[in-house]
mmCIF file of C-alpha atoms in Angstrom:
data_model
loop_
_atom_site.group_PDB
_atom_site.id
_atom_site.type_symbol
_atom_site.label_atom_id
_atom_site.label_comp_id
_atom_site.label_asym_id
_atom_site.label_seq_id
_atom_site.Cartn_x
_atom_site.Cartn_y
_atom_site.Cartn_z
ATOM 1 C CA UNK A 1289 118.449 88.439 97.032
ATOM 2 C CA UNK A 1290 116.430 88.790 95.904
ATOM 3 C CA UNK A 1291 114.240 92.074 97.984
ATOM 4 C CA UNK A 1292 110.509 91.427 98.599
ATOM 5 C CA UNK A 1293 110.675 95.400 99.961
ATOM 6 C CA UNK A 1294 109.657 96.698 97.379
ATOM 7 C CA UNK A 1295 106.996 94.670 95.921
ATOM 8 C CA UNK A 1296 104.917 95.319 99.083
ATOM 9 C CA UNK A 1297 105.107 98.920 99.047
ATOM 10 C CA UNK A 1298 103.953 99.159 95.386
ATOM 11 C CA UNK A 1299 101.305 97.242 97.104
ATOM 12 C CA UNK A 1300 100.803 99.166 99.502
ATOM 13 C CA UNK A 1301 100.116 102.254 97.261
ATOM 14 C CA UNK A 1302 98.275 99.917 95.336
ATOM 15 C CA UNK A 1303 95.453 99.178 99.277
ATOM 16 C CA UNK A 1304 96.064 102.766 100.189
ATOM 17 C CA UNK A 1305 94.026 103.293 96.239
ATOM 18 C CA UNK A 1306 97.143 105.581 95.194
ATOM 19 C CA UNK A 1307 96.847 106.549 91.407
ATOM 20 C CA UNK A 1308 95.088 104.280 88.223
ATOM 21 C CA UNK A 1309 97.103 107.263 85.978
ATOM 22 C CA UNK A 1310 99.536 105.515 83.876
ATOM 23 C CA UNK A 1311 101.015 110.182 83.710
ATOM 24 C CA UNK A 1312 100.858 110.066 87.568
ATOM 25 C CA UNK A 1313 104.410 108.940 89.426
ATOM 26 C CA UNK A 1314 103.462 107.079 92.634
ATOM 27 C CA UNK A 1315 105.995 107.372 95.212
ATOM 28 C CA UNK A 1316 106.436 105.995 98.410
ATOM 29 C CA UNK A 1317 109.474 105.453 101.735
ATOM 30 C CA UNK A 1318 109.791 102.330 103.791
ATOM 31 C CA UNK A 1319 111.176 105.042 106.638
ATOM 32 C CA UNK A 1320 111.544 101.763 109.034
ATOM 33 C CA UNK A 1321 114.498 100.878 111.425
ATOM 34 C CA UNK A 1322 117.519 99.611 108.509
ATOM 35 C CA UNK A 1323 118.071 102.177 105.652
ATOM 36 C CA UNK A 1324 114.548 103.702 104.455
ATOM 37 C CA UNK A 1325 113.843 102.308 101.396
ATOM 38 C CA UNK A 1326 112.133 104.580 98.479
ATOM 39 C CA UNK A 1327 109.570 103.148 95.738
ATOM 40 C CA UNK A 1328 108.189 105.095 92.770
ATOM 41 C CA UNK A 1329 105.184 103.144 90.530
ATOM 42 C CA UNK A 1330 104.117 103.715 86.922
ATOM 43 C CA UNK A 1331 101.065 102.344 85.457
ATOM 44 C CA UNK A 1332 100.940 99.688 88.252
ATOM 45 C CA UNK A 1333 104.736 98.482 87.680
ATOM 46 C CA UNK A 1334 107.649 99.104 90.402
ATOM 47 C CA UNK A 1335 109.744 101.601 88.208
ATOM 48 C CA UNK A 1336 112.462 102.712 90.599
ATOM 49 C CA UNK A 1337 113.996 101.807 93.424
ATOM 50 C CA UNK A 1338 116.835 103.930 95.855
ATOM 51 C CA UNK A 1339 117.956 102.626 99.540
ATOM 52 C CA UNK A 1340 118.434 105.212 101.236
ATOM 53 C CA UNK A 1341 122.165 105.995 103.594
ATOM 54 C CA UNK A 1342 120.869 108.641 105.728
ATOM 55 C CA UNK A 1343 117.483 108.418 107.987
ATOM 56 C CA UNK A 1344 116.712 105.490 108.977
ATOM 57 C CA UNK A 1345 115.642 105.085 113.008
ATOM 58 C CA UNK A 1346 118.929 103.095 113.829
ATOM 59 C CA UNK A 1347 120.717 105.795 113.106
ATOM 60 C CA UNK A 1348 118.704 108.369 114.684
ATOM 61 C CA UNK A 1349 118.443 106.877 118.564
ATOM 62 C CA UNK A 1350 121.890 105.827 117.464
ATOM 63 C CA UNK A 1351 123.368 109.384 119.728
ATOM 64 C CA UNK A 1352 120.263 109.685 122.538
ATOM 65 C CA UNK A 1353 121.187 106.000 122.750
ATOM 66 C CA UNK A 1354 125.600 106.637 122.996
ATOM 67 C CA UNK A 1355 125.540 109.798 124.336
ATOM 68 C CA UNK A 1356 122.756 109.549 127.428
ATOM 69 C CA UNK A 1357 123.695 105.379 127.568
ATOM 70 C CA UNK A 1358 119.540 104.991 127.055
ATOM 71 C CA UNK A 1359 118.439 101.752 125.498
ATOM 72 C CA UNK A 1360 117.088 101.861 122.024
ATOM 73 C CA UNK A 1361 113.080 102.420 122.901
ATOM 74 C CA UNK A 1362 114.240 104.908 125.390
ATOM 75 C CA UNK A 1363 115.390 106.858 122.758
ATOM 76 C CA UNK A 1364 112.580 106.640 121.039
ATOM 77 C CA UNK A 1365 110.462 108.899 123.324
ATOM 78 C CA UNK A 1366 113.596 111.178 124.060
ATOM 79 C CA UNK A 1367 113.241 111.709 120.596
ATOM 80 C CA UNK A 1368 109.386 112.702 120.211
ATOM 81 C CA UNK A 1369 109.963 114.738 122.921
ATOM 82 C CA UNK A 1370 112.500 117.001 122.273
ATOM 83 C CA UNK A 1371 110.993 117.061 118.553
ATOM 84 C CA UNK A 1372 107.637 118.357 120.405
ATOM 85 C CA UNK A 1373 106.959 121.110 119.506
ATOM 86 C CA UNK A 1374 105.532 122.375 123.144
ATOM 87 C CA UNK A 1375 108.817 121.867 124.674
ATOM 88 C CA UNK A 1376 111.399 123.302 122.696
ATOM 89 C CA UNK A 1377 110.269 126.427 124.455
ATOM 90 C CA UNK A 1378 111.544 125.026 127.378
ATOM 91 C CA UNK A 1379 113.507 122.517 126.305
ATOM 92 C CA UNK A 1380 117.446 122.105 128.209
ATOM 93 C CA UNK A 1381 120.218 121.632 126.343
ATOM 94 C CA UNK A 1382 120.339 118.209 126.187
ATOM 95 C CA UNK A 1383 117.018 118.318 124.880
ATOM 96 C CA UNK A 1384 117.988 121.242 121.889
ATOM 97 C CA UNK A 1385 121.027 119.865 120.819
ATOM 98 C CA UNK A 1386 119.301 115.889 120.184
ATOM 99 C CA UNK A 1387 116.983 118.135 118.102
ATOM 100 C CA UNK A 1388 119.908 119.378 116.105
ATOM 101 C CA UNK A 1389 120.758 116.425 115.298
ATOM 102 C CA UNK A 1390 117.628 115.035 114.257
ATOM 103 C CA UNK A 1391 117.448 117.638 112.077
ATOM 104 C CA UNK A 1392 120.427 117.587 110.419
ATOM 105 C CA UNK A 1393 119.815 113.720 109.772
ATOM 106 C CA UNK A 1394 116.165 115.170 108.394
ATOM 107 C CA UNK A 1395 117.429 116.946 106.464
ATOM 108 C CA UNK A 1396 119.716 114.791 104.836
ATOM 109 C CA UNK A 1397 117.885 111.622 104.161
ATOM 110 C CA UNK A 1398 115.760 114.960 102.420
ATOM 111 C CA UNK A 1399 118.367 115.285 100.254
ATOM 112 C CA UNK A 1400 118.327 111.763 99.090
ATOM 113 C CA UNK A 1401 114.753 111.870 98.603
ATOM 114 C CA UNK A 1402 114.903 115.244 96.468
ATOM 115 C CA UNK A 1403 117.414 113.931 93.751
ATOM 116 C CA UNK A 1404 116.125 110.583 93.657
ATOM 117 C CA UNK A 1405 112.626 112.223 93.261
ATOM 118 C CA UNK A 1406 114.647 114.586 90.151
ATOM 119 C CA UNK A 1407 116.132 112.112 88.574
ATOM 120 C CA UNK A 1408 112.277 110.173 88.497
ATOM 121 C CA UNK A 1409 110.920 113.394 87.032
ATOM 122 C CA UNK A 1410 113.114 113.855 84.690
ATOM 123 C CA UNK A 1411 113.421 109.805 83.728
ATOM 124 C CA UNK A 1412 109.648 110.799 82.772
ATOM 125 C CA UNK A 1413 108.726 113.678 81.720
ATOM 126 C CA UNK A 1414 105.466 114.312 81.121
ATOM 127 C CA UNK A 1415 104.606 112.196 84.047
ATOM 128 C CA UNK A 1416 103.566 114.692 87.030
ATOM 129 C CA UNK A 1417 104.602 113.138 90.413
ATOM 130 C CA UNK A 1418 101.918 111.887 92.891
ATOM 131 C CA UNK A 1419 102.541 112.296 97.036
ATOM 132 C CA UNK A 1420 105.176 110.914 98.612
ATOM 133 C CA UNK A 1421 103.711 108.093 100.891
ATOM 134 C CA UNK A 1422 105.457 107.431 104.850
ATOM 135 C CA UNK A 1423 105.719 103.884 105.044
ATOM 136 C CA UNK A 1424 108.063 101.760 108.370
ATOM 137 C CA UNK A 1425 108.127 101.975 111.934
ATOM 138 C CA UNK A 1426 109.419 106.238 112.260
ATOM 139 C CA UNK A 1427 106.867 107.365 111.470
ATOM 140 C CA UNK A 1428 105.044 106.434 114.723
ATOM 141 C CA UNK A 1429 107.671 109.244 116.152
ATOM 142 C CA UNK A 1430 106.356 111.680 117.277
ATOM 143 C CA UNK A 1431 106.421 114.807 115.366
ATOM 144 C CA UNK A 1432 109.605 112.857 112.558
ATOM 145 C CA UNK A 1433 106.935 112.550 110.022
ATOM 146 C CA UNK A 1434 106.824 117.268 109.949
ATOM 147 C CA UNK A 1435 110.190 117.369 110.354
ATOM 148 C CA UNK A 1436 110.605 115.428 107.433
ATOM 149 C CA UNK A 1437 107.918 116.864 105.861
ATOM 150 C CA UNK A 1438 109.074 120.598 106.201
ATOM 151 C CA UNK A 1439 111.946 119.745 104.246
ATOM 152 C CA UNK A 1440 110.366 118.121 101.007
ATOM 153 C CA UNK A 1441 108.792 120.481 98.467
ATOM 154 C CA UNK A 1442 106.688 117.784 97.240
ATOM 155 C CA UNK A 1443 103.357 116.325 99.194
ATOM 156 C CA UNK A 1444 103.587 113.994 101.746
ATOM 157 C CA UNK A 1445 100.748 111.421 103.091
ATOM 158 C CA UNK A 1446 100.880 108.751 105.778
ATOM 159 C CA UNK A 1447 100.532 105.887 104.308
ATOM 160 C CA UNK A 1448 96.223 104.937 106.054
ATOM 161 C CA UNK A 1449 93.706 102.190 105.125
ATOM 162 C CA UNK A 1450 90.740 103.115 107.048
ATOM 163 C CA UNK A 1451 87.671 100.863 107.014
ATOM 164 C CA UNK A 1452 84.639 101.652 108.690
ATOM 165 C CA UNK A 1453 86.104 101.857 112.506
ATOM 166 C CA UNK A 1454 89.061 100.202 112.062
ATOM 167 C CA UNK A 1455 92.282 102.115 110.888
ATOM 168 C CA UNK A 1456 95.882 100.768 109.371
ATOM 169 C CA UNK A 1457 98.002 102.328 109.550
ATOM 170 C CA UNK A 1458 101.703 103.141 108.432
ATOM 171 C CA UNK A 1459 104.187 101.513 110.533
ATOM 172 C CA UNK A 1460 101.766 98.349 108.366
ATOM 173 C CA UNK A 1461 101.489 99.264 105.310
ATOM 174 C CA UNK A 1462 104.006 96.469 104.747
ATOM 175 C CA UNK A 1463 102.826 94.004 106.838
ATOM 176 C CA UNK A 1464 98.933 94.567 104.846
ATOM 177 C CA UNK A 1465 100.047 94.337 101.528
ATOM 178 C CA UNK A 1466 101.232 91.572 102.643
ATOM 179 C CA UNK A 1467 98.283 89.962 104.262
ATOM 180 C CA UNK A 1468 96.491 91.872 101.225
ATOM 181 C CA UNK A 1469 98.240 89.073 98.883
ATOM 182 C CA UNK A 1470 97.119 86.330 100.063
ATOM 183 C CA UNK A 1471 92.708 87.394 100.974
#
């Protein structure tokens, strides 16, 4: 099977004008419904690809879907409400339980990311690590990116490209990379 996601992620990083320094390793995470994919790019070439076990939107919404009989879209809204800092103060038990589950899943994903980044930096000693670019639909769930950022020790940025008044946000990174290839 030929997987095109890593090449789209590399192109998306180039569109967003990531570092062109050959001593910098740029990293991106496609965080969507399926397994998250991490890609490391060095010198404009894909250097490392890893499919993560934890952290997919499918895994995140599974508990709310089953426990509270919610459709996936309803579960996404429920997660955003549970992660809302203002709602945490007066949260009910179900919200606190959901927030704890989401936090544990994000911790597992962060652990996988840290392991991958340690390997990449060990493999390329002397190179510096750029920001981790977050791409994909999970970035649209309010509070989720911030939760993941809090569990990582590297700089994290949401992918976006702005041209004039138009702005392409992280959930469109792969589509933008595909479209950009035709321009």
